[in-house]
Amino acid sequence: MQRALGIVADDFTGALMVAGYLEGAGIHCPVLFSSDAEIPPSAVVIAGTRARTVPVADALGEVGRFADAFSRAGCKRLAYKACATFDSTEDGNIGPVADYLADRAGVRPVLMSAGFPRFGTTVHQGYMFYRGRLVSESIKRFDPLTPMSDPDLVRFLGRQTPHRIALLNHGVLRNGTEDAVAAIEAFAVDGVGHVFLDTTDDGDVEVAAEVAAAMSRVVVASDPLIIDYAIRLGRAEQLAPVPWPRHVDGPTAVLAGSVGPVMLAQLAAFSAHYPVLTLNLLDPAGEDGLISQALDWASGRIGAAPLAISTSVGPDEVTAVQAAFGAVGAARRAERIFGAIARGLRDRGVRRFVVAGGETSGAVVNALDIASVRALPEGALGTGFCVSPGPVPLSLYLKPGKLGADDILLRAIEDMNR
């Protein structure tokens, strides 16, 4: 069959977010975590990868495997979904992925767009704002793996690619699709490799999606443009509706690997009702010892009530862990530990997982050998709920670590119980 669009997302929670919005719009959108997974009939399909923070060569390899799978499955177009704030470093992966997809399609310039106005992330005149402040003055500057120190995304992304990046600003976008298309065509004649579009408001997103759909360009963008673009293409080739699955019954565990004040507040709210174990990554027992400690602690509690296992700590402890293992080393250490804990919990009967943090979500899904899931549509808590139909059916709620109210973990469990 012909499929309208194949999307490769740079993390697992982002893939579920896009799929949840599309499912809510009536467009069946399977979520794949393995490039070998069978793709059900659908107009749009999305892959969750770990391309955001892995080395460039690894990111390109993973994107390439899914791009090959999507092309074999009949996808007419390919897109890459980055997070709203385009989390990256000067040596990061967004520019190289854009170059790879452009070379593969033989089409330039690539259309690039960051931001998510609905959640307070905007881009105006090429400068990114996070909750009303320049991203370089926001909490994003403290991100342990991708600290955002330069708010000028045209300049910042220009360090990741040898191709020139031009800005299509709000002033042009608000004039409508015709002016935007003319500007992009002029940039192409001038040899521009990528065109970065402002996301000052939802109006910019709407025009950008119209342009992307009309021009058949490669798109590298954050959630709102990818969602609008996919809906436009998907509705043109939508198949019969596919009923949404129900949540799997069984015990629930929360795994929280994200750091920062948002996650600490959410765990504090959870701990007022249910038990929480916080692991110390500096514990001399090492990774195996921490895994055994967590599973021994959980074994007698599984089924009695939801439980949580966390590595979330305050800034001083984060600094100490990073001093010992390095920023990337600390993150990978936590991911290995959570992956092994997730396997152990599943083997002990846990069937519902609430996972906080994009990197932690990737580690848990990979450790549980989940090849694909069906995302549930946006609800009161947004997106992130999904069901895996594998040999051991599981329900999951994968959420970005820095999003959500203090009671979101409790409310996620309530939603699964419904």
Coordinates of C-alpha atoms in Angstrom, one line a residue:
M1 CA 0.0 0.0 0.0
Q2 CA 1.0 3.6 -0.4
R3 CA 1.6 5.4 2.9
A4 CA 1.5 9.2 3.1
L5 CA 4.3 9.8 5.6
G6 CA 6.9 8.0 7.7
I7 CA 8.2 10.0 10.7
V8 CA 11.3 9.2 12.7
A9 CA 11.2 10.8 16.2
D10 CA 14.4 11.5 18.2
D11 CA 13.0 9.9 21.3
F12 CA 10.3 7.6 22.5
T13 CA 8.1 10.1 24.4
G14 CA 8.0 12.4 21.4
A15 CA 6.9 9.6 19.1
L16 CA 4.1 8.8 21.4
M17 CA 3.1 12.4 21.7
V18 CA 2.7 12.8 17.9
A19 CA 0.9 9.4 17.6
G20 CA -1.5 10.4 20.4
Y21 CA -2.5 13.6 18.6
L22 CA -2.9 11.8 15.3
E23 CA -5.0 9.1 16.9
G24 CA -7.2 11.8 18.5
A25 CA -7.6 13.3 15.0
G26 CA -8.9 10.0 13.7
I27 CA -5.7 8.9 12.0
H28 CA -4.3 5.5 12.9
C29 CA -0.6 5.9 13.6
P30 CA 1.4 2.8 14.7
V31 CA 4.5 3.5 16.8
L32 CA 7.6 1.4 16.1
F33 CA 10.6 1.0 18.3
S34 CA 12.3 -1.6 16.1
S35 CA 13.0 -1.2 12.4
D36 CA 12.2 -4.9 12.0
A37 CA 8.7 -4.6 13.4
E38 CA 5.8 -5.3 11.1
I39 CA 4.0 -2.1 10.1
P40 CA 0.2 -2.4 10.2
P41 CA -1.9 -0.8 7.5
S42 CA -1.9 3.0 8.1
A43 CA -1.5 6.2 6.3
V44 CA 1.1 7.5 8.7
V45 CA 3.6 5.6 10.8
I46 CA 6.1 6.9 13.4
A47 CA 9.3 5.4 14.9
G48 CA 10.7 6.2 18.3
T49 CA 14.5 6.3 18.4
R50 CA 17.3 7.4 20.7
A51 CA 18.8 9.7 18.1
R52 CA 18.7 12.8 20.3
T53 CA 21.7 12.2 22.5
V54 CA 23.7 9.3 20.9
P55 CA 26.8 10.0 18.8
V56 CA 26.1 11.4 15.3
A57 CA 27.1 8.1 13.5
D58 CA 24.8 6.1 15.8
A59 CA 21.9 8.5 15.2
L60 CA 22.4 8.5 11.4
G61 CA 22.5 4.7 11.5
E62 CA 19.2 4.4 13.5
V63 CA 17.5 7.0 11.3
G64 CA 18.7 5.3 8.2
R65 CA 17.3 1.9 9.3
F66 CA 13.9 3.3 9.9
A67 CA 14.0 5.3 6.7
D68 CA 14.8 2.2 4.8
A69 CA 11.9 0.3 6.5
F70 CA 9.5 3.1 5.8
S71 CA 10.5 3.3 2.2
R72 CA 10.0 -0.4 1.7
A73 CA 6.6 0.0 3.3
G74 CA 5.6 2.5 0.7
C75 CA 6.0 5.8 2.5
K76 CA 5.9 8.7 0.0
R77 CA 7.6 11.2 2.3
L78 CA 9.9 11.1 5.3
A79 CA 10.2 13.5 8.2
Y80 CA 12.3 13.8 11.3
K81 CA 10.7 14.9 14.6
A82 CA 12.9 16.7 17.1
C83 CA 11.8 17.9 20.5
A84 CA 10.2 21.3 20.9
T85 CA 13.3 23.0 22.1
F86 CA 15.5 21.3 19.5
D87 CA 17.7 19.9 22.4
S88 CA 21.1 19.4 21.0
T89 CA 24.8 20.4 21.2
E90 CA 27.1 22.1 18.7
D91 CA 28.2 18.5 17.7
G92 CA 24.6 17.3 17.7
N93 CA 22.4 15.4 15.4
I94 CA 19.7 17.6 14.0
G95 CA 21.8 19.1 11.2
P96 CA 23.4 15.8 10.2
V97 CA 20.0 14.1 10.1
A98 CA 18.6 16.9 8.0
D99 CA 21.5 16.6 5.6
Y100 CA 21.1 12.8 5.4
L101 CA 17.4 13.0 4.6
A102 CA 17.9 15.8 2.0
D103 CA 20.6 13.7 0.3
R104 CA 18.5 10.7 0.4
A105 CA 15.5 12.5 -1.2
G106 CA 17.5 14.6 -3.5
V107 CA 15.6 17.7 -2.3
R108 CA 16.8 21.0 -0.8
P109 CA 16.2 23.1 1.0
V110 CA 15.0 21.2 4.1
L111 CA 12.2 22.9 6.1
M112 CA 13.1 23.2 9.8
S113 CA 10.9 24.4 12.6
A114 CA 11.2 24.2 16.4
G115 CA 8.9 25.3 19.3
F116 CA 5.4 24.3 20.6
P117 CA 3.4 27.5 21.3
R118 CA 0.7 25.5 23.2
F119 CA 3.3 24.7 25.9
G120 CA 5.1 28.0 26.0
T121 CA 8.0 27.3 23.6
T122 CA 8.1 29.7 20.7
V123 CA 10.6 30.9 18.1
H124 CA 10.6 34.6 16.9
Q125 CA 13.1 36.0 14.4
G126 CA 15.0 32.8 14.8
Y127 CA 15.3 33.2 18.6
M128 CA 13.9 30.5 20.9
F129 CA 11.8 31.4 24.0
Y130 CA 11.0 28.9 26.7
R131 CA 8.1 29.9 28.9
G132 CA 8.6 33.6 28.1
R133 CA 12.3 33.7 28.5
L134 CA 15.2 33.2 26.1
V135 CA 16.0 29.5 26.2
S136 CA 19.5 30.4 27.2
E137 CA 18.1 32.1 30.3
S138 CA 15.6 29.4 31.2
I139 CA 15.9 26.1 33.1
K140 CA 16.9 24.5 29.7
R141 CA 20.4 25.9 30.2
F142 CA 20.9 23.4 33.0
D143 CA 20.0 20.3 31.0
P144 CA 22.6 17.7 31.9
L145 CA 23.1 16.4 28.3
T146 CA 21.9 19.2 26.0
P147 CA 22.3 22.6 27.8
M148 CA 20.8 25.3 25.6
S149 CA 23.2 28.2 25.7
D150 CA 22.5 29.9 22.4
P151 CA 18.9 31.1 21.7
D152 CA 19.7 31.9 18.0
L153 CA 18.7 28.6 16.4
V154 CA 19.8 29.6 12.9
R155 CA 23.3 30.3 14.2
F156 CA 23.3 27.3 16.5
L157 CA 22.2 24.8 13.9
G158 CA 24.6 26.3 11.4
R159 CA 27.4 24.8 13.5
Q160 CA 26.0 21.3 12.8
T161 CA 25.9 21.4 9.0
P162 CA 28.1 22.7 6.2
H163 CA 24.9 24.0 4.4
R164 CA 23.7 27.5 4.7
I165 CA 20.5 28.0 6.8
A166 CA 18.1 30.9 6.0
L167 CA 15.4 32.2 8.2
L168 CA 11.8 32.5 7.1
N169 CA 10.4 34.8 9.8
H170 CA 7.0 35.6 11.2
G171 CA 6.6 38.6 9.1
V172 CA 6.6 36.5 5.9
L173 CA 4.6 33.6 7.4
R174 CA 1.7 35.8 8.5
N175 CA 1.3 37.0 4.9
G176 CA 0.3 33.4 4.0
T177 CA 1.3 30.4 2.0
E178 CA 1.9 32.1 -1.3
D179 CA 4.5 34.5 0.1
A180 CA 6.2 31.7 2.1
V181 CA 6.5 29.4 -0.9
A182 CA 8.0 32.3 -3.0
A183 CA 10.5 33.0 -0.3
I184 CA 11.6 29.3 -0.1
E185 CA 11.9 29.1 -3.9
A186 CA 14.1 32.2 -3.8
F187 CA 16.3 30.6 -1.1
A188 CA 16.6 27.4 -3.2
V189 CA 17.8 29.4 -6.2
D190 CA 20.3 31.1 -3.9
G191 CA 21.7 27.7 -2.9
V192 CA 20.4 27.6 0.7
G193 CA 20.5 24.1 2.2
H194 CA 18.0 24.6 5.0
V195 CA 15.2 27.0 5.7
F196 CA 14.3 27.6 9.4
L197 CA 10.8 28.8 10.0
D198 CA 9.6 30.9 12.9
T199 CA 7.0 29.5 15.3
T200 CA 5.8 32.7 16.9
D201 CA 2.3 31.4 17.2
D202 CA -0.1 28.7 15.9
G203 CA -0.7 30.7 12.8
D204 CA 3.0 30.3 11.8
V205 CA 2.6 26.5 12.3
E206 CA -0.5 26.4 10.1
V207 CA 1.2 28.2 7.2
A208 CA 4.4 26.1 7.6
A209 CA 2.3 22.9 7.4
E210 CA 0.5 24.1 4.3
V211 CA 3.9 25.0 2.7
A212 CA 5.4 21.6 3.6
A213 CA 2.4 19.7 2.2
A214 CA 2.4 21.7 -1.0
M215 CA 6.1 21.7 -1.7
S216 CA 6.9 18.1 -0.9
R217 CA 10.1 19.1 1.0
V218 CA 12.0 17.2 3.6
V219 CA 10.7 18.3 7.0
V220 CA 12.8 18.4 10.2
A221 CA 10.7 19.9 12.9
S222 CA 9.2 19.7 16.4
D223 CA 5.8 18.4 17.4
P224 CA 3.3 21.1 16.1
L225 CA 4.5 21.2 12.5
I226 CA 4.9 17.5 12.3
I227 CA 1.4 16.9 13.7
D228 CA -0.3 19.4 11.4
Y229 CA 1.7 18.2 8.4
A230 CA 0.9 14.5 9.2
I231 CA -2.8 15.2 9.6
R232 CA -3.0 17.0 6.3
L233 CA -1.3 14.1 4.5
G234 CA -2.9 11.4 6.5
R235 CA -6.5 12.5 6.0
A236 CA -5.9 12.4 2.2
E237 CA -5.2 8.6 2.4
Q238 CA -6.9 7.6 5.6
L239 CA -8.1 4.0 5.9
A240 CA -11.0 2.7 8.0
P241 CA -10.8 3.5 11.8
V242 CA -9.0 1.1 14.0
P243 CA -10.5 0.7 17.6
W244 CA -8.3 1.7 20.4
P245 CA -7.1 -1.0 22.9
R246 CA -7.9 -1.2 26.6
H247 CA -5.2 -0.9 29.2
V248 CA -3.7 -4.2 30.4
D249 CA -4.7 -5.3 34.0
G250 CA -2.0 -5.9 36.6
P251 CA 0.4 -4.3 39.1
T252 CA 1.9 -0.9 38.4
A253 CA 5.4 0.5 38.8
V254 CA 6.8 4.0 38.3
L255 CA 10.4 4.4 37.1
A256 CA 11.7 7.9 37.3
G257 CA 15.1 8.6 35.8
S258 CA 14.6 12.3 35.1
V259 CA 16.3 14.9 37.3
G260 CA 15.3 18.4 38.3
P261 CA 12.7 20.2 40.4
V262 CA 9.7 19.1 38.4
M263 CA 10.4 15.4 38.8
L264 CA 11.2 15.8 42.5
A265 CA 7.9 17.5 43.1
Q266 CA 6.0 14.8 41.3
L267 CA 7.8 12.1 43.3
A268 CA 7.0 13.9 46.6
A269 CA 3.3 14.0 45.7
F270 CA 3.4 10.2 44.8
S271 CA 5.3 9.3 48.1
A272 CA 2.5 10.8 50.2
H273 CA 0.4 7.8 49.0
Y274 CA 2.7 5.0 47.8
P275 CA 6.2 3.7 48.6
V276 CA 9.2 5.2 46.8
L277 CA 12.8 3.9 46.6
T278 CA 15.5 6.4 45.6
L279 CA 18.7 4.8 44.3
N280 CA 22.1 6.5 44.8
L281 CA 24.1 6.1 41.6
L282 CA 27.3 6.6 43.7
D283 CA 26.5 3.6 45.8
P284 CA 29.7 1.4 46.0
A285 CA 27.6 -1.7 45.4
G286 CA 27.7 -0.7 41.7
E287 CA 25.1 -1.3 39.0
D288 CA 24.4 -4.9 39.9
G289 CA 24.1 -4.1 43.5
L290 CA 21.6 -1.3 42.9
I291 CA 19.5 -3.5 40.6
S292 CA 19.4 -6.3 43.2
Q293 CA 18.5 -3.7 45.9
A294 CA 15.6 -2.3 43.9
L295 CA 14.2 -5.7 42.9
D296 CA 14.5 -7.1 46.5
W297 CA 12.7 -4.0 47.8
A298 CA 10.0 -4.2 45.1
S299 CA 9.4 -8.0 45.3
G300 CA 7.3 -8.0 48.5
R301 CA 5.4 -4.9 47.4
I302 CA 4.3 -5.8 43.9
G303 CA 0.5 -6.1 43.6
A304 CA -0.2 -4.6 47.0
A305 CA -0.1 -1.0 45.7
P306 CA 1.7 1.0 43.0
L307 CA 5.4 1.6 43.8
A308 CA 8.1 3.9 42.4
I309 CA 11.9 3.5 41.9
S310 CA 13.9 6.6 41.2
T311 CA 17.3 8.1 40.7
S312 CA 16.0 11.7 40.8
V313 CA 18.0 13.9 43.2
G314 CA 18.7 17.6 43.7
P315 CA 21.3 19.7 41.8
D316 CA 24.2 19.0 44.2
E317 CA 23.8 15.3 44.0
V318 CA 23.5 15.5 40.2
T319 CA 26.8 17.5 40.1
A320 CA 28.5 14.8 42.2
V321 CA 27.3 11.9 40.0
Q322 CA 28.4 13.8 36.8
A323 CA 31.8 14.5 38.4
A324 CA 32.2 10.8 39.0
F325 CA 30.9 9.4 35.7
G326 CA 30.6 12.4 33.3
A327 CA 27.3 13.8 32.1
V328 CA 26.8 11.1 29.4
G329 CA 28.3 8.3 31.5
A330 CA 25.9 9.1 34.4
A331 CA 22.9 9.1 32.1
R332 CA 23.9 5.8 30.5
R333 CA 24.5 4.3 34.0
A334 CA 21.0 5.2 35.1
E335 CA 19.5 3.8 31.9
R336 CA 21.2 0.5 32.2
I337 CA 20.0 0.2 35.8
F338 CA 16.4 1.1 34.9
G339 CA 16.4 -1.3 31.9
A340 CA 17.4 -4.2 34.1
I341 CA 15.0 -3.2 36.9
A342 CA 12.1 -3.0 34.3
R343 CA 12.9 -6.6 33.1
G344 CA 13.0 -7.8 36.7
L345 CA 9.7 -6.1 37.5
R346 CA 8.0 -7.5 34.4
D347 CA 9.2 -11.0 35.3
R348 CA 7.8 -10.5 38.8
G349 CA 4.3 -9.7 37.4
V350 CA 4.3 -5.9 36.8
R351 CA 2.1 -5.2 33.8
R352 CA 1.8 -1.4 33.9
F353 CA 4.8 1.0 33.7
V354 CA 4.8 4.7 34.3
V355 CA 8.2 6.0 33.1
A356 CA 9.4 9.5 33.5
G357 CA 12.1 10.9 31.2
G358 CA 12.7 10.5 27.5
E359 CA 16.1 8.7 27.9
T360 CA 14.7 6.5 30.7
S361 CA 11.7 5.6 28.5
G362 CA 14.0 4.5 25.7
A363 CA 16.0 2.3 28.0
V364 CA 12.9 0.7 29.5
V365 CA 11.2 0.0 26.2
N366 CA 14.4 -1.5 24.7
A367 CA 15.0 -3.6 27.8
L368 CA 11.4 -5.0 27.6
D369 CA 11.9 -5.9 24.0
I370 CA 8.9 -3.8 22.9
A371 CA 8.9 -3.6 19.1
S372 CA 5.7 -1.6 18.6
V373 CA 2.8 -0.1 20.5
R374 CA -0.6 1.5 19.9
A375 CA -0.7 5.0 21.2
L376 CA -3.9 6.2 22.9
P377 CA -5.4 9.6 21.9
E378 CA -4.7 12.7 23.9
G379 CA -6.6 12.8 27.2
A380 CA -6.7 14.9 30.4
L381 CA -3.0 14.2 31.0
G382 CA -2.0 14.8 27.3
T383 CA -0.3 12.0 25.4
G384 CA 2.0 9.2 26.4
F385 CA -0.3 6.3 27.1
C386 CA 0.1 3.2 25.0
V387 CA -0.4 -0.5 24.9
S388 CA 2.1 -3.2 23.8
P389 CA 0.5 -6.3 22.4
G390 CA 3.7 -8.4 22.6
P391 CA 4.1 -11.9 24.2
V392 CA 3.6 -10.3 27.6
P393 CA 1.0 -7.5 27.0
L394 CA 1.9 -4.3 28.8
S395 CA 0.4 -0.8 29.4
L396 CA 2.8 2.1 29.5
Y397 CA 2.7 5.8 30.2
L398 CA 5.9 7.5 28.9
K399 CA 6.2 11.1 29.9
P400 CA 8.9 13.8 29.5
G401 CA 10.6 14.4 32.8
K402 CA 10.1 18.1 32.9
L403 CA 6.3 18.2 32.0
G404 CA 3.2 17.7 34.2
A405 CA 1.7 18.9 37.4
D406 CA 2.8 17.6 40.8
D407 CA 0.1 14.9 40.9
I408 CA 0.7 13.6 37.3
L409 CA 2.1 10.2 38.5
L410 CA -1.0 9.6 40.7
R411 CA -3.4 10.7 37.9
A412 CA -1.6 8.4 35.4
I413 CA -2.3 5.4 37.6
E414 CA -5.9 6.5 38.0
D415 CA -6.3 6.7 34.2
M416 CA -4.9 3.2 33.8
N417 CA -7.3 1.9 36.4
R418 CA -10.2 3.3 34.4

